[in-house]
């Protein structure tokens, strides 16, 4: 449960940063922000995989770049479902999805699946030799 709450807060932070940086994204209040983060998780779990499969030929043709548009469409669906969350078009949605994705990726480096903060440790192995 703790991991879910931490991931929800990370997504909310990404949405808030997108709201602050992009003029085409507007979130009116903390409640809309939290609900948007929750709905974004549901949309990414249910609707996004369907969109990825349906757009697979176009994604292969663009060498994966069309996935940015799919992420933007997912964010547009969230804006359509959540009152108080508005997106002005596909470009702000796509850029907002990139911001949320980067924020989640960076935060995932420090937060494990249980929601606890993790840090990388350097492991040294002695007595082993690699011959080339």
Short mmCIF file of N, CA and C in Angstrom, two decimals:
data_model
loop_
_atom_site.label_atom_id
_atom_site.label_comp_id
_atom_site.label_asym_id
_atom_site.label_seq_id
_atom_site.Cartn_x
_atom_site.Cartn_y
_atom_site.Cartn_z
N UNK A 1 0.82 -1.19 0.00
CA UNK A 1 0.00 0.00 0.00
C UNK A 1 0.86 1.25 0.00
N UNK A 2 1.97 1.20 0.74
CA UNK A 2 2.85 2.36 0.81
C UNK A 2 3.46 2.67 -0.56
N UNK A 3 3.84 1.61 -1.28
CA UNK A 3 4.40 1.80 -2.62
C UNK A 3 3.41 2.45 -3.56
N UNK A 4 2.14 2.06 -3.46
CA UNK A 4 1.09 2.66 -4.29
C UNK A 4 0.95 4.15 -4.01
N UNK A 5 0.96 4.52 -2.75
CA UNK A 5 0.81 5.93 -2.37
C UNK A 5 2.01 6.73 -2.85
N UNK A 6 3.21 6.16 -2.71
CA UNK A 6 4.41 6.86 -3.16
C UNK A 6 4.38 7.06 -4.67
N UNK A 7 4.01 6.04 -5.41
CA UNK A 7 3.91 6.16 -6.87
C UNK A 7 2.82 7.17 -7.27
N UNK A 8 1.73 7.19 -6.53
CA UNK A 8 0.67 8.17 -6.79
C UNK A 8 1.19 9.59 -6.58
N UNK A 9 1.95 9.80 -5.53
CA UNK A 9 2.52 11.12 -5.26
C UNK A 9 3.56 11.51 -6.30
N UNK A 10 4.31 10.55 -6.79
CA UNK A 10 5.29 10.82 -7.84
C UNK A 10 4.58 11.26 -9.13
N UNK A 11 3.50 10.55 -9.48
CA UNK A 11 2.74 10.93 -10.67
C UNK A 11 2.10 12.30 -10.48
N UNK A 12 1.60 12.58 -9.28
CA UNK A 12 1.02 13.89 -9.00
C UNK A 12 2.07 14.98 -9.11
N UNK A 13 3.28 14.71 -8.64
CA UNK A 13 4.36 15.69 -8.74
C UNK A 13 4.71 15.94 -10.21
N UNK A 14 4.74 14.89 -11.01
CA UNK A 14 5.00 15.05 -12.45
C UNK A 14 3.92 15.86 -13.13
N UNK A 15 2.67 15.62 -12.78
CA UNK A 15 1.57 16.41 -13.34
C UNK A 15 1.65 17.86 -12.90
N UNK A 16 2.02 18.09 -11.64
CA UNK A 16 2.15 19.46 -11.15
C UNK A 16 3.27 20.20 -11.87
N UNK A 17 4.39 19.52 -12.11
CA UNK A 17 5.50 20.14 -12.84
C UNK A 17 5.07 20.46 -14.27
N UNK A 18 4.34 19.54 -14.90
CA UNK A 18 3.84 19.80 -16.25
C UNK A 18 2.88 20.99 -16.25
N UNK A 19 2.06 21.10 -15.21
CA UNK A 19 1.15 22.23 -15.09
C UNK A 19 1.91 23.54 -14.96
N UNK A 20 3.01 23.52 -14.22
CA UNK A 20 3.80 24.74 -14.02
C UNK A 20 4.61 25.13 -15.26
N UNK A 21 5.09 24.15 -16.02
CA UNK A 21 5.96 24.43 -17.15
C UNK A 21 5.23 24.68 -18.47
N UNK A 22 4.12 24.03 -18.67
CA UNK A 22 3.43 24.11 -19.97
C UNK A 22 2.18 24.98 -19.87
N UNK A 23 2.06 25.98 -20.73
CA UNK A 23 0.87 26.82 -20.67
C UNK A 23 -0.41 26.12 -21.14
N UNK A 24 -0.31 25.00 -21.84
CA UNK A 24 -1.49 24.31 -22.34
C UNK A 24 -2.11 23.33 -21.35
N UNK A 25 -1.51 23.17 -20.17
CA UNK A 25 -2.04 22.25 -19.17
C UNK A 25 -2.45 23.05 -17.94
N UNK A 26 -3.69 22.82 -17.48
CA UNK A 26 -4.21 23.54 -16.32
C UNK A 26 -4.84 22.54 -15.36
N UNK A 27 -4.40 22.60 -14.11
CA UNK A 27 -4.99 21.78 -13.05
C UNK A 27 -5.47 22.74 -11.98
N UNK A 28 -6.77 22.67 -11.66
CA UNK A 28 -7.37 23.64 -10.74
C UNK A 28 -7.58 23.03 -9.36
N UNK A 29 -6.51 22.88 -8.62
CA UNK A 29 -6.64 22.43 -7.24
C UNK A 29 -5.93 21.13 -6.95
N UNK A 30 -5.69 20.92 -5.67
CA UNK A 30 -4.98 19.73 -5.22
C UNK A 30 -5.82 18.48 -5.41
N UNK A 31 -7.12 18.58 -5.20
CA UNK A 31 -8.00 17.42 -5.38
C UNK A 31 -7.98 16.93 -6.81
N UNK A 32 -8.06 17.86 -7.76
CA UNK A 32 -8.00 17.48 -9.18
C UNK A 32 -6.65 16.89 -9.53
N UNK A 33 -5.59 17.37 -8.88
CA UNK A 33 -4.25 16.85 -9.13
C UNK A 33 -4.13 15.40 -8.66
N UNK A 34 -4.60 15.11 -7.46
CA UNK A 34 -4.52 13.74 -6.92
C UNK A 34 -5.41 12.79 -7.71
N UNK A 35 -6.63 13.23 -8.04
CA UNK A 35 -7.54 12.39 -8.82
C UNK A 35 -6.96 12.14 -10.21
N UNK A 36 -6.33 13.17 -10.80
CA UNK A 36 -5.72 13.00 -12.12
C UNK A 36 -4.59 11.98 -12.07
N UNK A 37 -3.78 12.02 -11.03
CA UNK A 37 -2.70 11.04 -10.89
C UNK A 37 -3.26 9.64 -10.74
N UNK A 38 -4.33 9.50 -9.97
CA UNK A 38 -4.96 8.19 -9.78
C UNK A 38 -5.56 7.67 -11.10
N UNK A 39 -6.27 8.53 -11.80
CA UNK A 39 -6.89 8.13 -13.07
C UNK A 39 -5.81 7.85 -14.12
N UNK A 40 -4.70 8.59 -14.08
CA UNK A 40 -3.61 8.33 -15.01
C UNK A 40 -3.04 6.94 -14.80
N UNK A 41 -2.93 6.50 -13.56
CA UNK A 41 -2.48 5.14 -13.29
C UNK A 41 -3.42 4.10 -13.86
N UNK A 42 -4.72 4.34 -13.72
CA UNK A 42 -5.71 3.40 -14.26
C UNK A 42 -5.68 3.40 -15.78
N UNK A 43 -5.59 4.58 -16.39
CA UNK A 43 -5.54 4.68 -17.85
C UNK A 43 -4.28 4.00 -18.38
N UNK A 44 -3.15 4.21 -17.71
CA UNK A 44 -1.91 3.57 -18.15
C UNK A 44 -1.96 2.06 -17.99
N UNK A 45 -2.75 1.57 -17.06
CA UNK A 45 -2.85 0.13 -16.84
C UNK A 45 -3.85 -0.54 -17.78
N UNK A 46 -4.89 0.17 -18.19
CA UNK A 46 -5.96 -0.46 -18.96
C UNK A 46 -6.00 0.02 -20.42
N UNK A 47 -6.06 1.32 -20.64
CA UNK A 47 -6.28 1.85 -21.98
C UNK A 47 -4.99 1.93 -22.79
N UNK A 48 -3.90 2.32 -22.17
CA UNK A 48 -2.64 2.50 -22.90
C UNK A 48 -2.16 1.22 -23.58
N UNK A 49 -2.22 0.04 -22.92
CA UNK A 49 -1.79 -1.17 -23.64
C UNK A 49 -2.63 -1.46 -24.89
N UNK A 50 -3.91 -1.15 -24.83
CA UNK A 50 -4.77 -1.34 -26.01
C UNK A 50 -4.34 -0.40 -27.12
N UNK A 51 -4.06 0.87 -26.77
CA UNK A 51 -3.59 1.83 -27.77
C UNK A 51 -2.25 1.42 -28.36
N UNK A 52 -1.38 0.88 -27.54
CA UNK A 52 -0.06 0.44 -28.02
C UNK A 52 -0.21 -0.69 -29.03
N UNK A 53 -1.08 -1.64 -28.76
CA UNK A 53 -1.28 -2.76 -29.69
C UNK A 53 -1.93 -2.27 -30.98
N UNK A 54 -2.92 -1.38 -30.88
CA UNK A 54 -3.60 -0.89 -32.07
C UNK A 54 -2.70 -0.03 -32.96
N UNK A 55 -1.75 0.65 -32.37
CA UNK A 55 -0.87 1.53 -33.14
C UNK A 55 0.50 0.91 -33.39
N UNK A 56 0.63 -0.38 -33.20
CA UNK A 56 1.92 -1.04 -33.36
C UNK A 56 2.55 -0.84 -34.73
N UNK A 57 1.80 -0.97 -35.84
CA UNK A 57 2.45 -0.72 -37.15
C UNK A 57 3.01 0.70 -37.28
N UNK A 58 2.26 1.68 -36.82
CA UNK A 58 2.73 3.06 -36.89
C UNK A 58 3.92 3.29 -35.94
N UNK A 59 3.90 2.63 -34.80
CA UNK A 59 5.01 2.73 -33.86
C UNK A 59 6.27 2.11 -34.46
N UNK A 60 6.14 0.98 -35.12
CA UNK A 60 7.30 0.36 -35.77
C UNK A 60 7.81 1.23 -36.92
N UNK A 61 6.89 1.82 -37.67
CA UNK A 61 7.27 2.66 -38.80
C UNK A 61 8.04 3.90 -38.33
N UNK A 62 7.68 4.44 -37.17
CA UNK A 62 8.35 5.64 -36.65
C UNK A 62 9.46 5.29 -35.67
N UNK A 63 9.83 4.02 -35.61
CA UNK A 63 10.90 3.53 -34.72
C UNK A 63 10.62 3.86 -33.26
N UNK A 64 9.37 3.78 -32.86
CA UNK A 64 8.98 3.95 -31.47
C UNK A 64 8.60 5.36 -31.08
N UNK A 65 8.82 6.34 -31.94
CA UNK A 65 8.49 7.72 -31.57
C UNK A 65 7.00 7.96 -31.43
N UNK A 66 6.19 7.14 -32.09
CA UNK A 66 4.73 7.33 -31.98
C UNK A 66 4.24 7.01 -30.57
N UNK A 67 5.04 6.30 -29.78
CA UNK A 67 4.66 6.04 -28.39
C UNK A 67 4.52 7.34 -27.59
N UNK A 68 5.25 8.38 -27.98
CA UNK A 68 5.09 9.68 -27.34
C UNK A 68 3.68 10.22 -27.57
N UNK A 69 3.18 10.03 -28.78
CA UNK A 69 1.81 10.46 -29.08
C UNK A 69 0.81 9.61 -28.31
N UNK A 70 1.06 8.32 -28.20
CA UNK A 70 0.17 7.43 -27.43
C UNK A 70 0.12 7.88 -25.97
N UNK A 71 1.28 8.24 -25.41
CA UNK A 71 1.30 8.75 -24.03
C UNK A 71 0.52 10.05 -23.92
N UNK A 72 0.64 10.91 -24.92
CA UNK A 72 -0.13 12.15 -24.93
C UNK A 72 -1.63 11.88 -25.02
N UNK A 73 -2.02 10.90 -25.82
CA UNK A 73 -3.43 10.53 -25.91
C UNK A 73 -3.94 9.99 -24.57
N UNK A 74 -3.11 9.24 -23.87
CA UNK A 74 -3.50 8.75 -22.55
C UNK A 74 -3.74 9.91 -21.59
N UNK A 75 -2.88 10.92 -21.66
CA UNK A 75 -3.06 12.09 -20.81
C UNK A 75 -4.30 12.88 -21.21
N UNK A 76 -4.61 12.90 -22.51
CA UNK A 76 -5.84 13.55 -22.98
C UNK A 76 -7.08 12.84 -22.43
N UNK A 77 -7.03 11.52 -22.38
CA UNK A 77 -8.15 10.74 -21.82
C UNK A 77 -8.35 11.11 -20.35
N UNK A 78 -7.26 11.25 -19.61
CA UNK A 78 -7.35 11.64 -18.20
C UNK A 78 -7.98 13.03 -18.09
N UNK A 79 -7.57 13.96 -18.95
CA UNK A 79 -8.14 15.31 -18.91
C UNK A 79 -9.62 15.29 -19.26
N UNK A 80 -10.02 14.38 -20.12
CA UNK A 80 -11.42 14.26 -20.48
C UNK A 80 -12.26 13.70 -19.33
N UNK A 81 -11.67 12.81 -18.54
CA UNK A 81 -12.38 12.15 -17.46
C UNK A 81 -12.42 12.96 -16.16
N UNK A 82 -11.40 13.77 -15.89
CA UNK A 82 -11.27 14.44 -14.59
C UNK A 82 -11.67 15.91 -14.72
N UNK A 83 -12.71 16.34 -13.99
CA UNK A 83 -13.02 17.77 -13.99
C UNK A 83 -11.94 18.54 -13.23
N UNK A 84 -11.59 19.70 -13.75
CA UNK A 84 -10.54 20.50 -13.14
C UNK A 84 -9.17 20.25 -13.74
N UNK A 85 -9.09 19.38 -14.73
CA UNK A 85 -7.83 19.10 -15.43
C UNK A 85 -8.09 19.32 -16.90
N UNK A 86 -7.43 20.33 -17.48
CA UNK A 86 -7.67 20.71 -18.88
C UNK A 86 -6.37 20.73 -19.65
N UNK A 87 -6.44 20.23 -20.88
CA UNK A 87 -5.29 20.24 -21.78
C UNK A 87 -5.74 20.89 -23.08
N UNK A 88 -4.92 21.82 -23.60
CA UNK A 88 -5.30 22.63 -24.75
C UNK A 88 -5.16 21.90 -26.09
N UNK A 89 -4.46 20.80 -26.15
CA UNK A 89 -4.30 20.09 -27.41
C UNK A 89 -3.37 18.92 -27.28
N UNK A 90 -3.07 18.31 -28.43
CA UNK A 90 -2.23 17.11 -28.41
C UNK A 90 -0.77 17.42 -28.09
N UNK A 91 -0.24 18.55 -28.57
CA UNK A 91 1.16 18.88 -28.28
C UNK A 91 1.41 19.13 -26.79
N UNK A 92 0.58 19.94 -26.13
CA UNK A 92 0.80 20.06 -24.68
C UNK A 92 0.62 18.73 -23.95
N UNK A 93 -0.31 17.90 -24.43
CA UNK A 93 -0.51 16.59 -23.80
C UNK A 93 0.71 15.70 -23.98
N UNK A 94 1.29 15.72 -25.18
CA UNK A 94 2.47 14.90 -25.44
C UNK A 94 3.67 15.39 -24.62
N UNK A 95 3.87 16.71 -24.59
CA UNK A 95 4.97 17.25 -23.78
C UNK A 95 4.74 16.99 -22.29
N UNK A 96 3.49 17.11 -21.85
CA UNK A 96 3.16 16.82 -20.46
C UNK A 96 3.41 15.36 -20.12
N UNK A 97 3.07 14.47 -21.05
CA UNK A 97 3.32 13.04 -20.83
C UNK A 97 4.82 12.76 -20.75
N UNK A 98 5.61 13.47 -21.54
CA UNK A 98 7.06 13.30 -21.47
C UNK A 98 7.57 13.76 -20.10
N UNK A 99 7.07 14.89 -19.62
CA UNK A 99 7.49 15.39 -18.31
C UNK A 99 7.11 14.41 -17.20
N UNK A 100 5.88 13.91 -17.24
CA UNK A 100 5.43 12.95 -16.22
C UNK A 100 6.26 11.66 -16.30
N UNK A 101 6.56 11.21 -17.50
CA UNK A 101 7.35 9.98 -17.67
C UNK A 101 8.77 10.15 -17.15
N UNK A 102 9.39 11.28 -17.45
CA UNK A 102 10.75 11.52 -16.99
C UNK A 102 10.77 11.63 -15.47
N UNK A 103 9.78 12.32 -14.91
CA UNK A 103 9.70 12.46 -13.46
C UNK A 103 9.53 11.08 -12.80
N UNK A 104 8.67 10.25 -13.36
CA UNK A 104 8.46 8.91 -12.81
C UNK A 104 9.71 8.05 -12.95
N UNK A 105 10.40 8.20 -14.07
CA UNK A 105 11.61 7.42 -14.30
C UNK A 105 12.71 7.81 -13.31
N UNK A 106 12.88 9.11 -13.11
CA UNK A 106 13.90 9.57 -12.16
C UNK A 106 13.56 9.13 -10.74
N UNK A 107 12.30 9.28 -10.36
CA UNK A 107 11.89 8.90 -9.00
C UNK A 107 11.97 7.39 -8.80
N UNK A 108 11.73 6.62 -9.84
CA UNK A 108 11.80 5.16 -9.72
C UNK A 108 13.21 4.68 -9.44
N UNK A 109 14.20 5.49 -9.77
CA UNK A 109 15.57 5.11 -9.46
C UNK A 109 15.84 5.15 -7.96
N UNK A 110 15.03 5.89 -7.23
CA UNK A 110 15.24 6.06 -5.80
C UNK A 110 14.19 5.36 -4.94
N UNK A 111 13.08 4.93 -5.55
CA UNK A 111 11.99 4.33 -4.80
C UNK A 111 11.78 2.91 -5.30
N UNK A 112 11.78 1.95 -4.38
CA UNK A 112 11.56 0.55 -4.73
C UNK A 112 10.08 0.22 -4.84
N UNK A 113 9.77 -1.02 -5.10
CA UNK A 113 8.40 -1.45 -5.25
C UNK A 113 7.58 -1.34 -3.98
N UNK A 114 8.25 -1.40 -2.83
CA UNK A 114 7.52 -1.31 -1.56
C UNK A 114 7.28 0.13 -1.13
N UNK A 115 7.86 1.10 -1.87
CA UNK A 115 7.70 2.49 -1.51
C UNK A 115 8.83 3.03 -0.66
N UNK A 116 9.78 2.18 -0.33
CA UNK A 116 10.92 2.63 0.46
C UNK A 116 11.98 3.22 -0.46
N UNK A 117 12.69 4.19 0.08
CA UNK A 117 13.76 4.78 -0.71
C UNK A 117 14.93 3.80 -0.75
N UNK A 118 15.54 3.71 -1.89
CA UNK A 118 16.65 2.80 -2.09
C UNK A 118 17.82 3.58 -2.63
N UNK A 119 18.98 3.08 -2.36
CA UNK A 119 20.15 3.67 -2.97
C UNK A 119 21.03 2.54 -3.49
N UNK A 120 21.77 2.86 -4.49
CA UNK A 120 22.62 1.85 -5.11
C UNK A 120 23.90 1.70 -4.29
N UNK A 121 24.33 0.47 -4.14
CA UNK A 121 25.56 0.19 -3.43
C UNK A 121 26.57 -0.37 -4.42
N UNK A 122 27.80 -0.04 -4.18
CA UNK A 122 28.85 -0.58 -5.00
C UNK A 122 29.31 -1.89 -4.38
N UNK A 123 29.33 -2.92 -5.18
CA UNK A 123 29.74 -4.24 -4.71
C UNK A 123 31.07 -4.57 -5.35
N UNK A 124 32.04 -4.88 -4.51
CA UNK A 124 33.35 -5.27 -5.01
C UNK A 124 33.54 -6.76 -4.79
N UNK A 125 34.05 -7.39 -5.81
CA UNK A 125 34.31 -8.82 -5.75
C UNK A 125 35.81 -9.02 -5.82
N UNK A 126 36.36 -9.66 -4.80
CA UNK A 126 37.80 -9.89 -4.78
C UNK A 126 38.09 -11.35 -5.13
N UNK A 127 39.27 -11.56 -5.65
CA UNK A 127 39.68 -12.94 -5.93
C UNK A 127 39.17 -13.45 -7.27
N UNK A 128 38.57 -12.63 -8.07
CA UNK A 128 38.10 -13.07 -9.38
C UNK A 128 38.93 -12.39 -10.44
N UNK A 129 39.16 -13.12 -11.49
CA UNK A 129 39.98 -12.58 -12.58
C UNK A 129 39.28 -12.87 -13.88
N UNK A 130 39.20 -11.85 -14.71
CA UNK A 130 38.59 -12.01 -16.02
C UNK A 130 39.71 -11.98 -17.07
N UNK A 131 39.84 -13.06 -17.81
CA UNK A 131 40.86 -13.12 -18.85
C UNK A 131 40.23 -12.77 -20.18
N UNK A 132 40.91 -11.94 -20.94
CA UNK A 132 40.35 -11.48 -22.21
C UNK A 132 40.89 -12.12 -23.36
#
